[in-house]
CSV table of C-alpha atoms in Angstrom, one decimal:
chain,number,residue,atom,x,y,z
Q,1,MET,CA,113.4,114.6,161.3
Q,2,GLU,CA,110.9,112.5,162.9
Q,3,ILE,CA,111.6,108.7,163.4
Q,4,PRO,CA,108.9,106.9,162.8
Q,5,ARG,CA,107.7,104.7,165.1
Q,6,ALA,CA,109.0,100.7,165.0
Q,7,ILE,CA,105.9,98.2,164.4
Q,8,PRO,CA,106.4,95.7,167.3
Q,9,ILE,CA,106.3,91.7,166.3
Q,10,VAL,CA,105.0,89.4,168.6
Q,11,SER,CA,104.3,85.7,168.5
Q,12,THR,CA,100.9,84.0,167.0
Q,13,LEU,CA,101.5,81.2,169.1
Q,14,ALA,CA,100.1,80.6,172.8
Q,15,SER,CA,102.2,79.1,175.2
Q,16,PRO,CA,100.8,75.8,176.8
Q,17,PHE,CA,102.8,76.6,179.5
Q,18,ASP,CA,101.7,80.4,180.2
Q,19,ALA,CA,99.0,80.9,183.1
Q,20,ASP,CA,96.7,83.4,181.0
Q,21,ALA,CA,96.4,81.3,178.3
Q,22,THR,CA,93.1,81.8,177.0
Q,23,THR,CA,93.0,79.9,173.9
Q,24,ASP,CA,90.4,77.6,173.3
Q,25,SER,CA,91.8,75.0,171.2
Q,26,LEU,CA,94.5,74.5,174.0
Q,27,PRO,CA,93.4,72.5,177.5
Q,28,PRO,CA,94.6,74.0,180.7
Q,29,PRO,CA,98.5,73.9,181.4
Q,30,PRO,CA,100.1,71.8,182.6
Q,31,PRO,CA,101.9,72.1,186.6
Q,32,PRO,CA,105.9,73.1,186.0
Q,33,PRO,CA,107.8,70.5,186.1
Q,34,ALA,CA,109.1,70.5,190.0
Q,35,ALA,CA,112.6,69.3,188.9
Q,36,ASN,CA,114.0,72.7,188.2
Q,37,GLY,CA,110.7,74.9,189.2
Q,38,GLY,CA,110.4,76.3,185.4
Q,39,ARG,CA,108.6,75.9,182.7
Q,40,LYS,CA,109.6,73.8,179.8
Q,41,PRO,CA,110.4,76.0,176.7
Q,42,LEU,CA,107.6,75.8,173.8
Q,43,SER,CA,110.7,74.6,171.5
Q,44,LEU,CA,110.6,71.6,173.1
Q,45,TRP,CA,106.5,70.6,172.1
Q,46,PRO,CA,106.8,68.6,168.6
Q,47,GLY,CA,104.7,69.8,166.3
Q,48,VAL,CA,103.7,73.5,167.5
Q,49,TYR,CA,105.3,75.2,164.6
Q,50,ASN,CA,103.3,72.4,161.6
Q,51,SER,CA,99.8,72.3,162.7
Q,52,PRO,CA,97.0,71.7,165.2
Q,53,VAL,CA,98.0,67.7,166.0
Q,54,THR,CA,100.0,69.6,168.9
Q,55,ASN,CA,96.5,69.9,171.0
Q,56,ALA,CA,96.4,66.5,170.6
Q,57,LEU,CA,99.6,66.1,172.2
Q,58,TRP,CA,98.7,68.0,174.8
Q,59,GLU,CA,95.3,66.3,175.4
Q,60,ALA,CA,96.5,62.7,176.0
Q,61,ARG,CA,99.1,64.2,178.0
Q,62,SER,CA,100.9,62.5,181.3
Q,63,SER,CA,103.8,61.8,182.8
Q,64,ILE,CA,104.9,59.9,179.7
Q,65,PHE,CA,104.9,62.6,177.7
Q,66,GLU,CA,106.9,64.9,180.5
Q,67,ARG,CA,109.2,62.0,180.5
Q,68,LEU,CA,110.1,62.2,177.2
Q,69,LEU,CA,111.2,66.0,176.9
Q,70,ASP,CA,113.3,64.8,179.6
Q,71,PRO,CA,113.9,60.8,179.7
Q,72,PRO,CA,115.5,59.2,182.8
Q,73,VAL,CA,118.3,57.6,180.7
Q,74,ASP,CA,120.2,56.1,184.1
Q,75,ALA,CA,116.5,54.8,184.6
Q,76,PRO,CA,116.0,50.8,184.7
Q,77,PRO,CA,113.9,49.9,181.5
Q,78,GLN,CA,110.1,48.6,181.7
Q,79,SER,CA,110.7,45.1,183.4
Q,80,GLN,CA,107.2,43.8,182.7
Q,81,LEU,CA,105.1,43.8,179.1
Q,82,LEU,CA,101.4,45.0,179.6
Q,83,SER,CA,99.1,43.6,177.8
Q,84,ARG,CA,97.2,46.9,176.0
Q,85,THR,CA,93.1,46.7,174.1
Q,86,PRO,CA,92.8,48.5,170.8
Q,87,SER,CA,90.7,50.9,172.6
Q,88,GLN,CA,93.0,52.4,175.4
Q,89,SER,CA,95.3,53.8,172.5
Q,90,ARG,CA,92.3,55.0,170.4
Q,91,THR,CA,92.4,59.3,169.6
Q,92,ALA,CA,90.3,61.1,167.4
Q,93,ILE,CA,91.1,64.6,166.6
Q,94,HIS,CA,88.5,67.1,165.5
Q,95,TYR,CA,88.8,69.8,162.6
Q,96,ASN,CA,86.1,72.2,163.1
Q,97,LEU,CA,86.6,73.8,159.3
Q,98,SER,CA,82.9,74.6,159.4
Q,99,SER,CA,83.4,77.5,161.8
Q,100,ASP,CA,87.0,78.2,162.7
Q,101,TYR,CA,88.1,80.7,159.9
Q,102,MET,CA,92.2,80.6,160.9
Q,103,LEU,CA,92.3,76.2,160.7
Q,104,ARG,CA,90.1,76.7,157.3
Q,105,GLU,CA,93.3,78.9,156.0
Q,106,GLN,CA,96.1,76.7,157.4
Q,107,TYR,CA,94.8,73.6,155.7
Q,108,ARG,CA,93.3,75.4,151.9
Q,109,ASP,CA,95.2,74.7,149.1
Q,110,PRO,CA,94.8,76.9,145.9
Q,111,TRP,CA,91.9,74.3,145.2
Q,112,ASN,CA,89.3,75.0,147.7
Q,113,GLU,CA,90.0,71.4,149.2
Q,114,VAL,CA,92.6,70.1,152.0
Q,115,ARG,CA,96.4,70.3,152.4
Q,116,VAL,CA,97.4,66.7,151.5
Q,117,GLY,CA,100.6,67.6,152.7
Q,118,LYS,CA,99.0,69.1,155.6
Q,119,LEU,CA,97.4,65.9,156.3
Q,120,LEU,CA,100.5,63.8,155.9
Q,121,GLU,CA,101.9,65.6,158.7
Q,122,ASP,CA,99.1,64.9,161.3
Q,123,LEU,CA,99.4,61.5,160.3
Q,124,ASP,CA,102.5,61.0,161.6
Q,125,ALA,CA,102.0,62.8,164.9
Q,126,LEU,CA,98.7,61.7,165.8
Q,127,ALA,CA,100.1,57.3,164.5
Q,128,GLY,CA,103.3,58.9,166.8
Q,129,THR,CA,101.2,59.5,169.7
Q,130,ILE,CA,98.8,56.6,169.8
Q,131,SER,CA,102.0,54.5,169.6
Q,132,VAL,CA,103.5,56.5,173.0
Q,133,LYS,CA,100.4,55.7,174.7
Q,134,HIS,CA,99.7,52.2,173.8
Q,135,CYS,CA,103.7,51.9,175.1
Q,136,SER,CA,103.6,53.6,178.1
Q,137,ASP,CA,103.9,51.7,181.5
Q,138,ASP,CA,102.0,54.1,183.7
Q,139,ASP,CA,105.4,53.8,185.9
Q,140,SER,CA,108.0,57.6,186.0
Q,141,THR,CA,111.0,55.0,187.7
Q,142,THR,CA,111.2,53.4,184.0
Q,143,ARG,CA,112.7,55.2,181.0
Q,144,PRO,CA,110.3,55.5,178.6
Q,145,LEU,CA,110.9,53.8,175.0
Q,146,LEU,CA,112.0,55.3,171.8
Q,147,LEU,CA,109.4,55.4,169.4
Q,148,VAL,CA,110.1,55.8,165.4
Q,149,THR,CA,108.1,55.9,162.1
Q,150,ALA,CA,110.0,52.6,160.3
Q,151,SER,CA,107.3,53.5,157.5
Q,152,VAL,CA,103.9,54.0,156.1
Q,153,ASP,CA,102.4,50.5,154.8
Q,154,ARG,CA,100.0,52.4,152.5
Q,155,MET,CA,97.6,55.3,152.6
Q,156,GLN,CA,94.7,55.9,150.1
Q,157,LEU,CA,92.3,58.7,149.1
Q,158,ARG,CA,89.6,57.7,149.2
Q,159,LYS,CA,87.8,61.1,147.6
Q,160,PRO,CA,88.5,65.0,147.6
Q,161,VAL,CA,88.5,66.4,151.3
Q,162,SER,CA,86.5,69.8,151.6
Q,163,ILE,CA,88.0,72.7,153.2
Q,164,ASP,CA,84.6,73.8,154.1
Q,165,ILE,CA,83.5,70.5,156.2
Q,166,ASP,CA,83.9,69.2,159.6
Q,167,LEU,CA,86.5,66.5,159.4
Q,168,LYS,CA,87.9,64.0,162.2
Q,169,MET,CA,91.2,61.8,162.3
Q,170,VAL,CA,91.2,58.6,164.0
Q,171,GLY,CA,93.1,56.2,165.0
Q,172,ALA,CA,93.8,53.3,167.0
Q,173,VAL,CA,97.3,50.1,167.5
Q,174,ILE,CA,95.8,47.3,165.5
Q,175,TRP,CA,98.6,44.8,165.7
Q,176,VAL,CA,102.2,44.5,167.5
Q,177,GLY,CA,105.1,42.1,167.0
Q,178,THR,CA,108.2,41.7,169.2
Q,179,SER,CA,109.3,45.7,168.3
Q,180,SER,CA,106.8,47.0,165.8
Q,181,ILE,CA,103.7,48.7,166.3
Q,182,GLU,CA,100.5,49.1,163.2
Q,183,ILE,CA,99.1,52.4,163.6
Q,184,GLN,CA,95.3,52.8,161.4
Q,185,LEU,CA,94.8,56.0,160.9
Q,186,GLU,CA,91.2,57.0,159.1
Q,187,VAL,CA,90.0,60.7,158.0
Q,188,HIS,CA,86.1,61.3,158.2
Q,189,GLN,CA,84.4,64.3,156.8
Q,190,PRO,CA,81.0,63.3,155.2
Q,191,ALA,CA,79.8,65.0,152.2
Q,192,GLU,CA,77.1,67.8,151.7
Q,193,GLY,CA,73.8,65.6,150.4
Q,194,SER,CA,75.2,62.2,150.9
Q,195,ASP,CA,74.0,59.7,153.7
Q,196,VAL,CA,75.8,59.7,157.1
Q,197,SER,CA,77.5,56.4,155.9
Q,198,ASP,CA,80.0,57.5,153.3
Q,199,THR,CA,82.1,59.1,155.8
Q,200,LEU,CA,85.4,57.8,155.2
Q,201,ALA,CA,88.0,60.0,152.9
Q,202,LEU,CA,91.4,58.6,153.8
Q,203,THR,CA,93.0,55.6,155.1
Q,204,ALA,CA,96.5,54.7,156.1
Q,205,ASN,CA,98.8,52.1,158.2
Q,206,PHE,CA,102.1,53.4,160.0
Q,207,ILE,CA,104.3,50.9,161.1
Q,208,PHE,CA,106.0,52.2,164.5
Q,209,VAL,CA,109.4,50.5,166.0
Q,210,ALA,CA,110.5,50.5,169.6
Q,211,ARG,CA,114.1,51.3,170.7
Q,212,ASP,CA,115.5,51.1,174.1
Q,213,TYR,CA,116.3,55.0,174.6
Q,214,LYS,CA,120.0,54.2,176.5
Q,215,THR,CA,120.9,51.5,174.2
Q,216,GLY,CA,119.6,52.5,171.0
Q,217,LYS,CA,118.6,48.8,170.2
Q,218,ALA,CA,115.3,47.1,169.3
Q,219,ALA,CA,112.7,46.8,172.5
Q,220,PRO,CA,110.0,44.6,173.1
Q,221,VAL,CA,106.6,46.7,173.2
Q,222,ASN,CA,103.4,45.5,175.4
Q,223,ARG,CA,100.9,43.3,173.8
Q,224,LEU,CA,97.8,43.7,172.3
Q,225,ALA,CA,94.8,42.3,173.3
Q,226,PRO,CA,91.9,42.2,170.6
Q,227,GLN,CA,88.1,42.7,172.6
Q,228,THR,CA,86.1,42.3,169.4
Q,229,GLU,CA,85.2,40.7,166.0
Q,230,GLN,CA,86.1,43.7,163.8
Q,231,GLU,CA,89.2,44.5,165.8
Q,232,ARG,CA,90.5,41.2,165.6
Q,233,LEU,CA,90.0,40.6,162.1
Q,234,LEU,CA,92.0,44.1,161.8
Q,235,PHE,CA,94.5,42.6,163.7
Q,236,ASN,CA,94.2,39.4,162.2
Q,237,GLN,CA,94.4,41.7,158.0
Q,238,ALA,CA,98.0,43.5,159.7
Q,239,GLU,CA,99.1,40.0,161.0
Q,240,ALA,CA,99.5,39.0,157.4
Q,241,ARG,CA,101.0,42.1,156.0
Q,242,ASN,CA,103.8,41.7,158.8
Q,243,ASN,CA,104.2,38.0,156.9
Q,244,LEU,CA,104.0,39.5,153.5
Q,245,ARG,CA,106.9,42.2,154.4
Q,246,LYS,CA,108.9,39.3,156.0
Q,247,ARG,CA,108.8,37.2,152.8
Q,248,LYS,CA,110.0,40.3,150.7
Q,249,ARG,CA,113.0,41.0,152.6
Q,250,ALA,CA,113.6,37.4,152.7
Q,251,ASP,CA,113.2,36.6,148.7
Q,252,PRO,CA,116.5,37.8,146.8
Q,253,LYS,CA,115.8,40.2,143.9
Q,254,GLY,CA,116.1,38.6,141.4
Q,255,PHE,CA,114.6,37.8,137.7
Q,256,LYS,CA,112.5,35.1,136.3
Q,257,ASP,CA,113.4,34.4,132.7
Q,258,GLY,CA,109.6,36.3,131.6
Q,259,ASP,CA,110.8,39.2,133.9
Q,260,VAL,CA,114.1,39.5,132.3
Q,261,GLY,CA,112.1,39.3,128.6
Q,262,THR,CA,110.0,42.0,129.5
Q,263,LEU,CA,113.1,44.0,131.3
Q,264,LYS,CA,115.1,43.6,127.4
Q,265,SER,CA,111.9,45.0,125.7
Q,266,MET,CA,112.1,48.4,128.5
Q,267,LEU,CA,115.6,48.8,127.3
Q,268,THR,CA,115.4,48.2,123.5
Q,269,GLN,CA,112.4,51.1,123.6
Q,270,GLY,CA,114.4,53.5,126.1
Q,271,ARG,CA,117.6,53.1,123.7
Q,272,ILE,CA,116.0,53.9,120.7
Q,273,SER,CA,114.8,57.2,122.5
Q,274,CYS,CA,118.5,57.7,123.8
Q,275,ASP,CA,120.3,56.9,120.4
Q,276,MET,CA,117.8,58.0,117.7
Q,277,PRO,CA,115.8,60.6,119.4
Q,278,ALA,CA,114.3,61.7,116.2
Q,279,LEU,CA,112.3,58.1,115.6
Q,280,ALA,CA,111.0,57.5,119.3
Q,281,ASP,CA,107.8,56.6,119.7
Q,282,ARG,CA,106.3,60.4,120.2
Q,283,ASP,CA,103.8,58.4,123.4
Q,284,THR,CA,106.6,57.8,125.3
Q,285,ILE,CA,109.3,59.6,127.5
Q,286,LEU,CA,113.1,58.6,128.9
Q,287,LEU,CA,112.5,58.4,132.8
Q,288,ARG,CA,115.1,61.0,133.4
Q,289,ASP,CA,113.9,63.4,131.3
Q,290,THR,CA,111.1,63.6,134.0
Q,291,ARG,CA,113.5,64.3,137.2
Q,292,LEU,CA,112.8,67.1,139.7
Q,293,GLU,CA,114.6,67.8,142.8
Q,294,ASN,CA,114.6,70.4,145.5
Q,295,PHE,CA,117.3,71.0,148.3
Q,296,LEU,CA,116.3,72.4,152.0
Q,297,ILE,CA,118.4,73.0,155.3
Q,298,CYS,CA,116.8,70.7,157.9
Q,299,GLN,CA,115.7,73.6,160.5
Q,300,PRO,CA,115.3,73.3,164.5
Q,301,GLN,CA,111.3,74.5,164.1
Q,302,GLN,CA,111.1,71.0,161.9
Q,303,ARG,CA,112.1,68.3,164.9
Q,304,ASN,CA,110.3,66.0,167.0
Q,305,ILE,CA,110.4,65.4,170.7
Q,306,HIS,CA,113.4,63.6,169.7
Q,307,GLY,CA,115.0,66.5,168.4
Q,308,ARG,CA,115.2,64.6,165.0
Q,309,ILE,CA,113.7,65.9,162.0
Q,310,PHE,CA,109.5,64.9,162.0
Q,311,GLY,CA,108.9,62.0,160.1
Q,312,GLY,CA,105.6,64.0,159.2
Q,313,PHE,CA,107.5,67.1,157.9
Q,314,LEU,CA,109.7,64.7,155.1
Q,315,MET,CA,105.8,63.4,153.9
Q,316,HIS,CA,105.0,66.9,153.5
Q,317,ARG,CA,107.9,68.2,151.4
Q,318,ALA,CA,108.5,64.6,149.5
Q,319,PHE,CA,104.7,64.7,148.4
Q,320,GLU,CA,104.5,68.3,147.4
Q,321,LEU,CA,108.0,67.5,145.1
Q,322,ALA,CA,106.3,64.6,143.7
Q,323,PHE,CA,102.8,66.7,142.8
Q,324,ALA,CA,104.7,68.8,141.2
Q,325,THR,CA,106.2,65.9,139.0
Q,326,ALA,CA,103.4,64.4,138.4
Q,327,TYR,CA,101.9,68.6,137.4
Q,328,ALA,CA,104.9,68.7,135.0
Q,329,PHE,CA,104.8,65.3,133.4
Q,330,ALA,CA,101.2,65.7,132.6
Q,331,GLY,CA,100.5,68.8,131.6
Q,332,ILE,CA,97.5,68.7,133.5
Q,333,MET,CA,96.0,69.6,137.4
Q,334,PRO,CA,97.4,66.3,139.2
Q,335,CYS,CA,95.2,64.3,141.5
Q,336,PHE,CA,96.2,63.0,144.4
Q,337,ARG,CA,95.3,58.9,144.7
Q,338,GLU,CA,97.7,57.1,146.9
Q,339,VAL,CA,100.8,56.7,148.9
Q,340,ASP,CA,101.7,53.4,147.5
Q,341,HIS,CA,104.6,52.7,150.5
Q,342,VAL,CA,107.3,55.1,152.4
Q,343,ASP,CA,110.2,53.5,154.2
Q,344,PHE,CA,112.2,55.9,157.0
Q,345,LEU,CA,115.6,54.0,156.5
Q,346,ARG,CA,117.8,56.3,158.6
Q,347,PRO,CA,116.9,59.6,160.7
Q,348,VAL,CA,117.5,63.1,159.3
Q,349,ASP,CA,118.8,65.8,161.7
Q,350,VAL,CA,118.5,69.3,163.1
Q,351,GLY,CA,121.4,71.2,160.1
Q,352,ASP,CA,121.0,68.4,157.4
Q,353,PHE,CA,121.2,68.9,153.5
Q,354,LEU,CA,118.3,67.4,152.4
Q,355,ARG,CA,118.1,66.4,148.9
Q,356,PHE,CA,115.0,65.5,147.5
Q,357,LYS,CA,115.1,63.6,144.1
Q,358,SER,CA,111.9,62.6,142.0
Q,359,CYS,CA,110.6,61.0,138.8
Q,360,VAL,CA,107.6,59.8,137.3
Q,361,LEU,CA,108.9,55.5,136.9
Q,362,PHE,CA,105.5,54.9,135.0
Q,363,THR,CA,102.4,55.1,134.4
Q,364,GLU,CA,99.2,52.7,134.3
Q,365,ARG,CA,96.6,54.0,131.1
Q,366,GLU,CA,94.6,51.2,130.6
Q,367,ASP,CA,91.7,53.5,132.0
Q,368,SER,CA,91.8,56.4,129.8
Q,369,ASP,CA,89.5,58.7,131.8
Q,370,SER,CA,91.7,57.8,135.2
Q,371,PRO,CA,95.3,57.5,134.2
Q,372,LEU,CA,97.7,56.7,136.5
Q,373,ILE,CA,100.9,58.2,137.5
Q,374,ASN,CA,103.9,56.2,139.6
Q,375,ILE,CA,105.9,58.2,141.6
Q,376,GLU,CA,109.4,57.6,143.1
Q,377,VAL,CA,110.9,60.6,145.5
Q,378,GLU,CA,114.3,59.1,147.7
Q,379,ALA,CA,115.3,61.7,150.0
Q,380,HIS,CA,119.4,61.7,150.5
Q,381,VAL,CA,121.4,63.6,153.2
Q,382,MET,CA,124.4,65.0,152.0
Q,383,ARG,CA,127.4,66.4,154.0
Q,384,PRO,CA,129.6,68.0,152.0
Q,385,GLU,CA,133.1,68.4,154.4
Q,386,LEU,CA,133.0,64.5,154.3
Q,387,ARG,CA,132.2,63.9,150.5
Q,388,SER,CA,129.1,61.4,151.2
Q,389,SER,CA,125.5,61.1,150.3
Q,390,GLU,CA,123.3,58.3,151.6
Q,391,VAL,CA,119.9,57.9,150.8
Q,392,THR,CA,117.3,57.9,154.2
Q,393,ASN,CA,113.8,58.3,152.5
Q,394,THR,CA,112.2,56.5,149.7
Q,395,PHE,CA,108.5,57.9,149.2
Q,396,ASN,CA,106.0,56.6,146.4
Q,397,PHE,CA,103.1,58.5,145.2
Q,398,THR,CA,99.9,57.3,143.0
Q,399,PHE,CA,98.3,60.2,141.4
Q,400,SER,CA,95.8,60.6,138.6
Q,401,VAL,CA,94.1,63.8,136.9
Q,402,ARG,CA,91.3,66.1,137.7
Q,403,PRO,CA,88.4,65.0,135.2
Q,404,GLU,CA,87.9,68.8,134.3
Q,405,ALA,CA,90.8,69.4,133.7
Q,406,LYS,CA,91.5,66.3,131.6
Q,407,ALA,CA,88.4,67.5,129.3
Q,408,MET,CA,90.1,70.6,128.3
Q,409,ASN,CA,94.0,68.7,127.6
Q,410,LYS,CA,95.6,68.6,124.5
Q,411,PHE,CA,97.2,65.9,125.3
Q,412,GLY,CA,97.5,62.0,126.7
Q,413,ILE,CA,99.8,60.7,128.9
Q,414,ARG,CA,102.9,59.0,127.7
Q,415,LYS,CA,104.3,56.3,128.4
Q,416,VAL,CA,107.9,55.8,130.6
Q,417,VAL,CA,111.2,53.9,129.6
Q,418,PRO,CA,114.1,53.6,130.7
Q,419,ALA,CA,117.7,54.5,129.2
Q,420,THR,CA,119.3,51.9,131.6
Q,421,GLU,CA,118.9,48.3,133.1
Q,422,GLU,CA,119.2,50.1,136.6
Q,423,GLU,CA,116.1,52.0,135.6
Q,424,ALA,CA,114.1,49.3,134.1
Q,425,ARG,CA,115.4,46.8,137.7
Q,426,ARG,CA,113.7,50.1,139.3
Q,427,ILE,CA,110.4,50.2,137.5
Q,428,MET,CA,110.1,46.3,137.4
Q,429,GLU,CA,110.2,45.6,141.4
Q,430,ARG,CA,107.6,48.9,141.8
Q,431,MET,CA,105.4,47.4,139.6
Q,432,GLU,CA,105.7,43.5,141.3
Q,433,ALA,CA,105.1,45.5,144.5
Q,434,LYS,CA,102.2,47.3,144.1
Q,435,ALA,CA,101.0,44.4,142.0
Q,436,SER,CA,101.3,42.1,145.5
Q,437,GLN,CA,99.6,44.4,147.9
Q,438,LEU,CA,97.1,42.6,149.8
Q,439,GLU,CA,93.5,43.9,150.0
Q,440,GLY,CA,92.9,47.2,152.0
Q,441,PRO,CA,92.4,46.9,155.3
Q,442,VAL,CA,88.8,46.9,156.7
Q,443,ARG,CA,87.4,49.5,158.7
Q,444,LEU,CA,88.2,50.3,162.2
Q,445,ASP,CA,84.7,50.6,163.2
Q,446,ALA,CA,82.3,48.3,162.1
Q,447,GLN,CA,79.6,51.2,162.2
Q,448,PRO,CA,80.7,54.1,160.0
Q,449,GLN,CA,82.5,57.2,162.1
Q,450,LYS,CA,79.7,60.0,162.6
């Protein structure tokens, strides 16, 4: 009996350290590290299994990135803070979607638009690259800082992102505190047949914090010296947002007399739905009945350059669960509007047992043509051996519905009501946080990106 010939399987990824790599999208390979005479394994580079933002890391590669792979922990910390301008950290990525078929297929969603979850990964990776560039001291004898994503302040989608038109992602440091950095990112894509000035598709603001690689304590970062009027305006806006965050942390989460009345009204509606469901308003639904969840084991391919799970991967998974939650709730295709806020409370490690839980917190139905659905997603790391579970991340997303889908839908968006006081307080806290958001940041440039 003739034995069928086995089909060989090879990697579709070209190693950046192979001397014969010819992929046009990658820059020339670096020389092998002198320390051990060999090449760094490909798996140590972040993002290689996720998205082309890895190219930006390779393009921006310098001695600081080599040191991040094998940090000299016993080396002294940076002794003198430098002054950097926003333009020194500015980095851009170009997506040749119109001509690169394979790239289009990586980013295509079922509706022939760009997958937002993939963009979230790219935005976080690019923000990390920018923060490293700003904090580098260009001294190979000092140990580098450990830079981690602390939060996403806000991310707004201004218009759908087409899969067939080239786009550019650009970002820069716009503000620094003692040990924290704010990076503003923008996605630009010209619309077919529109004015060239109408290119801004998405804006996002990431907050990173610096830690000492050896002690894990907060570490000071290089200063920022805005040069132009636009850069100074961005700096002042970011300063105002930072002050608002400090006030929120300082204020206790108490409720005023008017808030207590609102809370009681919410609970009254919820109790009717719980105790007398046949008599409940058909236009309402209990918060607990909107919940979805999923589970996963964190894999080595999802880690970042520091060996922890990549924050962009967590946002991607949270977004896709939030999208499914909005879809199941509305009964028609949801349309992503914004990330209201993301908190990275604790790091997630390779091998962690991760649980994502989502729910519809509240809806905004004032505009019947474009109602808003506010989704909360929590990530929990569960440790069955220790009988423990802790929240590592919270994500808040806002969706609307596609007008073309709504025209065919027979049902309206329902009002969400709480069954418990804890749920009612969560709803009110999120409503208050959303109402207190400052006006969106100005553009990185006075002139539009082309």
